[in-house]
mmCIF file of N, CA and C in Angstrom:
data_model
loop_
_atom_site.group_PDB
_atom_site.id
_atom_site.type_symbol
_atom_site.label_atom_id
_atom_site.label_comp_id
_atom_site.label_asym_id
_atom_site.label_seq_id
_atom_site.Cartn_x
_atom_site.Cartn_y
_atom_site.Cartn_z
ATOM 1 N N UNK A 12 341.330 124.308 9.240
ATOM 2 C CA UNK A 12 342.615 123.753 9.643
ATOM 3 C C UNK A 12 342.981 122.684 8.609
ATOM 4 N N UNK A 13 344.124 122.880 8.189
ATOM 5 C CA UNK A 13 345.010 121.970 7.177
ATOM 6 C C UNK A 13 345.220 120.417 7.725
ATOM 7 N N UNK A 14 345.301 119.606 6.812
ATOM 8 C CA UNK A 14 345.793 118.301 7.294
ATOM 9 C C UNK A 14 346.989 118.277 7.886
ATOM 10 N N UNK A 15 347.923 119.042 7.518
ATOM 11 C CA UNK A 15 349.293 119.028 8.115
ATOM 12 C C UNK A 15 349.262 119.588 9.511
ATOM 13 N N UNK A 16 348.421 120.505 9.838
ATOM 14 C CA UNK A 16 348.252 121.102 11.155
ATOM 15 C C UNK A 16 347.640 120.000 12.079
ATOM 16 N N UNK A 17 346.605 119.180 11.541
ATOM 17 C CA UNK A 17 346.016 118.158 12.481
ATOM 18 C C UNK A 17 346.858 117.040 12.597
ATOM 19 N N UNK A 18 347.775 116.771 11.778
ATOM 20 C CA UNK A 18 348.696 115.616 11.982
ATOM 21 C C UNK A 18 349.583 116.217 13.017
ATOM 22 N N UNK A 19 350.153 117.460 12.959
ATOM 23 C CA UNK A 19 350.957 118.056 13.760
ATOM 24 C C UNK A 19 350.308 118.002 15.365
ATOM 25 N N UNK A 20 349.116 118.299 15.246
ATOM 26 C CA UNK A 20 348.498 118.496 16.519
ATOM 27 C C UNK A 20 348.391 116.980 17.245
ATOM 28 N N UNK A 21 347.866 116.024 16.451
ATOM 29 C CA UNK A 21 347.898 114.662 16.834
ATOM 30 C C UNK A 21 349.173 114.171 17.228
ATOM 31 N N UNK A 22 350.321 114.258 16.421
ATOM 32 C CA UNK A 22 351.743 113.914 16.957
ATOM 33 C C UNK A 22 351.993 114.546 18.213
ATOM 34 N N UNK A 23 351.850 115.842 18.318
ATOM 35 C CA UNK A 23 352.243 116.570 19.827
ATOM 36 C C UNK A 23 351.512 115.801 20.930
ATOM 37 N N UNK A 24 350.043 115.686 20.617
ATOM 38 C CA UNK A 24 349.256 115.067 21.714
ATOM 39 C C UNK A 24 349.914 113.773 22.098
ATOM 40 N N UNK A 25 349.883 112.882 21.114
ATOM 41 C CA UNK A 25 350.546 111.478 21.392
ATOM 42 C C UNK A 25 351.816 111.542 22.155
ATOM 43 N N UNK A 26 352.623 112.487 21.646
ATOM 44 C CA UNK A 26 353.856 112.560 21.988
ATOM 45 C C UNK A 26 353.897 112.796 23.638
ATOM 46 N N UNK A 27 352.882 113.986 24.159
ATOM 47 C CA UNK A 27 352.979 114.217 25.392
ATOM 48 C C UNK A 27 352.348 112.981 26.203
ATOM 49 N N UNK A 28 351.229 112.383 25.678
ATOM 50 C CA UNK A 28 350.691 111.229 26.368
ATOM 51 C C UNK A 28 351.692 110.014 26.843
ATOM 52 N N UNK A 29 352.533 109.853 25.758
ATOM 53 C CA UNK A 29 353.529 108.732 25.941
ATOM 54 C C UNK A 29 354.690 109.440 26.887
ATOM 55 N N UNK A 30 354.876 110.558 26.772
ATOM 56 C CA UNK A 30 356.037 110.958 27.777
ATOM 57 C C UNK A 30 355.489 110.926 29.205
ATOM 58 N N UNK A 31 354.299 111.654 29.675
ATOM 59 C CA UNK A 31 353.911 111.669 30.892
ATOM 60 C C UNK A 31 353.299 110.647 31.281
ATOM 61 N N UNK A 32 352.636 109.667 30.349
ATOM 62 C CA UNK A 32 352.053 108.680 30.681
ATOM 63 C C UNK A 32 352.857 107.278 31.322
ATOM 64 N N UNK A 33 354.129 107.457 30.991
ATOM 65 C CA UNK A 33 354.956 106.237 31.339
ATOM 66 C C UNK A 33 355.130 106.274 32.860
ATOM 67 N N UNK A 34 355.263 105.109 33.422
ATOM 68 C CA UNK A 34 355.489 104.746 34.702
ATOM 69 C C UNK A 34 357.011 104.808 34.928
ATOM 70 N N UNK A 35 357.418 105.271 36.056
ATOM 71 C CA UNK A 35 358.739 105.188 36.501
ATOM 72 C C UNK A 35 359.411 103.867 36.438
ATOM 73 N N UNK A 36 360.310 103.258 36.262
ATOM 74 C CA UNK A 36 360.889 102.134 36.411
ATOM 75 C C UNK A 36 360.926 101.758 37.831
ATOM 76 N N UNK A 37 360.772 100.666 38.200
ATOM 77 C CA UNK A 37 360.987 100.197 39.616
ATOM 78 C C UNK A 37 362.452 100.180 39.981
ATOM 79 N N UNK A 38 362.846 101.043 40.974
ATOM 80 C CA UNK A 38 364.269 100.853 41.365
ATOM 81 C C UNK A 38 364.479 99.905 42.640
ATOM 82 N N UNK A 39 365.068 98.868 42.289
ATOM 83 C CA UNK A 39 365.382 97.918 43.449
ATOM 84 C C UNK A 39 366.541 98.317 44.367
ATOM 85 N N UNK A 40 366.219 98.375 45.712
ATOM 86 C CA UNK A 40 367.214 98.589 46.793
ATOM 87 C C UNK A 40 368.416 97.798 46.622
ATOM 88 N N UNK A 41 369.588 98.234 46.585
ATOM 89 C CA UNK A 41 370.522 97.107 46.645
ATOM 90 C C UNK A 41 370.785 96.546 48.034
ATOM 91 N N UNK A 42 370.734 95.137 48.239
ATOM 92 C CA UNK A 42 371.091 94.849 49.353
ATOM 93 C C UNK A 42 372.070 93.961 49.441
ATOM 94 N N UNK A 43 372.326 93.144 50.515
ATOM 95 C CA UNK A 43 373.433 92.300 50.860
ATOM 96 C C UNK A 43 373.717 91.409 49.443
ATOM 97 N N UNK A 44 374.917 91.091 49.300
ATOM 98 C CA UNK A 44 375.455 90.116 48.113
ATOM 99 C C UNK A 44 374.594 88.592 48.496
ATOM 100 N N UNK A 45 374.120 87.982 47.442
ATOM 101 C CA UNK A 45 373.775 86.649 47.519
ATOM 102 C C UNK A 45 374.750 85.599 47.386
ATOM 103 N N UNK A 46 374.958 84.794 48.332
ATOM 104 C CA UNK A 46 375.758 83.645 48.118
ATOM 105 C C UNK A 46 375.264 82.391 48.063
ATOM 106 N N UNK A 47 375.600 81.586 46.876
ATOM 107 C CA UNK A 47 374.841 80.342 46.760
ATOM 108 C C UNK A 47 376.066 79.325 46.805
ATOM 109 N N UNK A 48 375.454 78.296 47.498
ATOM 110 C CA UNK A 48 376.410 77.164 48.189
ATOM 111 C C UNK A 48 375.806 75.984 47.575
ATOM 112 N N UNK A 49 376.732 75.273 47.128
ATOM 113 C CA UNK A 49 376.193 73.501 46.979
ATOM 114 C C UNK A 49 376.638 72.675 48.025
ATOM 115 N N UNK A 50 375.776 71.834 48.497
ATOM 116 C CA UNK A 50 376.082 70.970 49.591
ATOM 117 C C UNK A 50 376.019 69.496 49.190
ATOM 118 N N UNK A 51 376.713 68.743 49.851
ATOM 119 C CA UNK A 51 376.656 67.314 49.478
ATOM 120 C C UNK A 51 376.484 66.343 50.716
ATOM 121 N N UNK A 52 375.443 65.374 50.535
ATOM 122 C CA UNK A 52 375.196 64.432 51.834
ATOM 123 C C UNK A 52 376.223 63.334 51.719
ATOM 124 N N UNK A 53 376.838 63.367 52.673
ATOM 125 C CA UNK A 53 378.033 62.373 52.783
ATOM 126 C C UNK A 53 377.448 61.334 53.966
ATOM 127 N N UNK A 54 377.286 60.110 53.472
ATOM 128 C CA UNK A 54 376.679 59.015 54.359
ATOM 129 C C UNK A 54 377.852 58.153 54.680
ATOM 130 N N UNK A 55 378.200 57.941 55.951
ATOM 131 C CA UNK A 55 379.011 56.963 56.637
ATOM 132 C C UNK A 55 378.350 56.007 57.329
ATOM 133 N N UNK A 56 378.525 54.725 56.984
ATOM 134 C CA UNK A 56 377.832 53.554 57.877
ATOM 135 C C UNK A 56 379.105 53.335 58.850
ATOM 136 N N UNK A 57 378.568 53.092 60.132
ATOM 137 C CA UNK A 57 379.268 52.964 61.315
ATOM 138 C C UNK A 57 379.156 51.848 62.137
ATOM 139 N N UNK A 58 379.660 50.943 62.581
ATOM 140 C CA UNK A 58 379.597 49.982 63.576
ATOM 141 C C UNK A 58 380.428 50.208 64.643
ATOM 142 N N UNK A 59 379.917 50.355 65.708
ATOM 143 C CA UNK A 59 380.550 50.615 67.173
ATOM 144 C C UNK A 59 380.567 49.166 67.849
ATOM 145 N N UNK A 60 381.822 48.629 68.128
ATOM 146 C CA UNK A 60 381.964 47.536 69.057
ATOM 147 C C UNK A 60 382.813 47.773 70.170
ATOM 148 N N UNK A 61 382.427 46.976 71.282
ATOM 149 C CA UNK A 61 383.293 47.079 72.550
ATOM 150 C C UNK A 61 384.491 46.325 72.063
ATOM 151 N N UNK A 62 385.527 46.134 73.510
ATOM 152 C CA UNK A 62 386.621 45.477 73.298
ATOM 153 C C UNK A 62 386.545 43.951 73.058
ATOM 154 N N UNK A 63 385.293 43.312 73.137
ATOM 155 C CA UNK A 63 385.045 41.970 72.772
ATOM 156 C C UNK A 63 384.350 41.773 71.700
ATOM 157 N N UNK A 64 384.155 42.773 70.874
ATOM 158 C CA UNK A 64 383.617 42.677 69.503
ATOM 159 C C UNK A 64 382.115 42.697 69.573
ATOM 160 N N UNK A 65 381.487 43.111 70.493
ATOM 161 C CA UNK A 65 379.960 43.110 70.410
ATOM 162 C C UNK A 65 379.435 44.596 70.267
ATOM 163 N N UNK A 66 378.198 44.689 69.516
ATOM 164 C CA UNK A 66 377.758 46.156 69.165
ATOM 165 C C UNK A 66 377.509 46.739 70.493
ATOM 166 N N UNK A 67 377.813 48.011 70.646
ATOM 167 C CA UNK A 67 377.618 48.842 71.638
ATOM 168 C C UNK A 67 376.130 49.544 71.460
ATOM 169 N N UNK A 68 375.183 49.071 72.597
ATOM 170 C CA UNK A 68 373.880 49.634 72.368
ATOM 171 C C UNK A 68 373.740 50.930 72.887
ATOM 172 N N UNK A 69 372.637 51.548 72.559
ATOM 173 C CA UNK A 69 372.182 52.839 73.433
ATOM 174 C C UNK A 69 373.119 54.098 72.764
ATOM 175 N N UNK A 70 373.635 54.197 71.923
ATOM 176 C CA UNK A 70 374.317 55.220 71.289
ATOM 177 C C UNK A 70 373.170 56.172 70.716
ATOM 178 N N UNK A 71 373.573 57.627 70.845
ATOM 179 C CA UNK A 71 372.613 58.671 70.365
ATOM 180 C C UNK A 71 373.496 59.551 69.586
ATOM 181 N N UNK A 72 372.813 60.528 68.917
ATOM 182 C CA UNK A 72 373.540 61.506 68.143
ATOM 183 C C UNK A 72 374.508 62.245 68.719
ATOM 184 N N UNK A 73 374.428 62.569 70.137
ATOM 185 C CA UNK A 73 375.326 63.354 70.963
ATOM 186 C C UNK A 73 376.635 62.680 71.057
ATOM 187 N N UNK A 74 376.745 61.536 70.689
ATOM 188 C CA UNK A 74 377.890 60.573 70.946
ATOM 189 C C UNK A 74 378.828 60.514 69.741
ATOM 190 N N UNK A 75 378.462 61.128 68.683
ATOM 191 C CA UNK A 75 379.219 61.335 67.481
ATOM 192 C C UNK A 75 379.644 62.627 66.926
ATOM 193 N N UNK A 76 380.897 62.736 66.539
ATOM 194 C CA UNK A 76 381.294 63.943 66.093
ATOM 195 C C UNK A 76 381.960 63.779 64.799
ATOM 196 N N UNK A 77 382.068 64.667 63.774
ATOM 197 C CA UNK A 77 382.693 64.506 62.590
ATOM 198 C C UNK A 77 383.669 65.630 62.270
ATOM 199 N N UNK A 78 384.848 65.296 61.930
ATOM 200 C CA UNK A 78 386.090 66.097 61.751
ATOM 201 C C UNK A 78 386.526 66.001 60.326
ATOM 202 N N UNK A 79 386.959 67.123 60.003
ATOM 203 C CA UNK A 79 387.529 66.981 58.598
ATOM 204 C C UNK A 79 388.645 67.948 58.488
ATOM 205 N N UNK A 80 389.898 67.616 58.459
ATOM 206 C CA UNK A 80 390.482 66.607 59.097
ATOM 207 C C UNK A 80 390.818 67.030 60.485
ATOM 208 N N UNK A 81 390.724 68.139 61.017
ATOM 209 C CA UNK A 81 391.024 68.595 62.225
ATOM 210 C C UNK A 81 389.921 69.524 62.982
ATOM 211 N N UNK A 82 389.077 70.010 61.921
ATOM 212 C CA UNK A 82 388.046 70.803 62.627
ATOM 213 C C UNK A 82 386.713 70.254 62.427
ATOM 214 N N UNK A 83 385.769 70.404 63.435
ATOM 215 C CA UNK A 83 384.374 69.804 63.408
ATOM 216 C C UNK A 83 383.620 70.448 62.460
ATOM 217 N N UNK A 84 382.917 69.503 61.628
ATOM 218 C CA UNK A 84 381.990 70.042 60.478
ATOM 219 C C UNK A 84 380.704 69.196 60.591
ATOM 220 N N UNK A 85 379.725 69.808 60.051
ATOM 221 C CA UNK A 85 378.466 69.253 59.836
ATOM 222 C C UNK A 85 377.831 68.822 60.969
ATOM 223 N N UNK A 86 376.750 68.025 60.621
ATOM 224 C CA UNK A 86 375.805 67.460 61.722
ATOM 225 C C UNK A 86 375.678 65.920 61.565
ATOM 226 N N UNK A 87 375.207 65.200 62.586
ATOM 227 C CA UNK A 87 375.068 63.988 62.356
ATOM 228 C C UNK A 87 373.656 63.383 62.629
ATOM 229 N N UNK A 88 373.275 62.590 61.643
ATOM 230 C CA UNK A 88 371.600 62.190 61.789
ATOM 231 C C UNK A 88 371.875 60.807 61.860
ATOM 232 N N UNK A 89 371.245 60.288 62.795
ATOM 233 C CA UNK A 89 371.472 58.797 63.044
ATOM 234 C C UNK A 89 370.020 58.122 62.664
ATOM 235 N N UNK A 90 369.988 57.288 61.706
ATOM 236 C CA UNK A 90 368.756 56.750 61.072
ATOM 237 C C UNK A 90 368.110 55.756 62.069
ATOM 238 N N UNK A 91 366.884 55.400 61.770
ATOM 239 C CA UNK A 91 366.282 54.439 62.686
ATOM 240 C C UNK A 91 366.732 53.100 62.629
ATOM 241 N N UNK A 92 367.461 52.687 61.716
ATOM 242 C CA UNK A 92 367.710 51.337 61.393
ATOM 243 C C UNK A 92 369.019 50.849 62.186
ATOM 244 N N UNK A 93 369.013 51.073 63.476
ATOM 245 C CA UNK A 93 370.217 50.697 64.426
ATOM 246 C C UNK A 93 369.997 49.341 64.667
ATOM 247 N N UNK A 94 371.168 48.604 65.161
ATOM 248 C CA UNK A 94 371.439 47.396 65.515
ATOM 249 C C UNK A 94 370.530 47.062 66.833
ATOM 250 N N UNK A 95 369.741 46.157 67.062
ATOM 251 C CA UNK A 95 368.870 45.986 68.259
ATOM 252 C C UNK A 95 370.032 45.597 69.340
ATOM 253 N N UNK A 96 369.562 46.217 70.510
ATOM 254 C CA UNK A 96 370.439 45.991 71.769
ATOM 255 C C UNK A 96 370.696 44.496 71.994
ATOM 256 N N UNK A 97 370.010 43.660 71.691
ATOM 257 C CA UNK A 97 370.076 42.248 72.011
ATOM 258 C C UNK A 97 370.214 41.614 70.825
ATOM 259 N N UNK A 98 371.358 40.798 70.751
ATOM 260 C CA UNK A 98 371.549 40.032 69.504
ATOM 261 C C UNK A 98 370.851 38.747 69.589
ATOM 262 N N UNK A 99 370.227 38.406 68.461
ATOM 263 C CA UNK A 99 369.589 37.051 68.467
ATOM 264 C C UNK A 99 370.726 35.932 68.309
ATOM 265 N N UNK A 100 370.616 34.697 68.954
ATOM 266 C CA UNK A 100 371.600 33.849 68.737
ATOM 267 C C UNK A 100 371.635 33.238 67.278
ATOM 268 N N UNK A 101 372.714 32.818 66.833
ATOM 269 C CA UNK A 101 372.814 32.357 65.367
ATOM 270 C C UNK A 101 372.153 30.956 65.373
ATOM 271 N N UNK A 102 371.465 30.955 64.413
ATOM 272 C CA UNK A 102 370.676 29.509 64.060
ATOM 273 C C UNK A 102 371.708 28.717 63.420
ATOM 274 N N UNK A 103 371.709 27.340 63.775
ATOM 275 C CA UNK A 103 372.623 26.284 63.216
ATOM 276 C C UNK A 103 371.769 25.462 62.349
#
């Protein structure tokens, strides 16, 4: 067998191995569109006082609602640093 014939056989074999040895590309199923949203934390400090100017004790998260400007939005998270229900008398 001549060198050209050997090269031809090697070339054909390598071509066959590379053609049949390839894995099929992974096809991903098209799912629903992905929506990315940016959110912002809005912090609002609130002091609730009665008609006499005293802080109102015992308010809970359910006592607050946020509107923007006319529709209800977001949720309310009340931190633990509430005003105590009993005010300490002012020192003189």
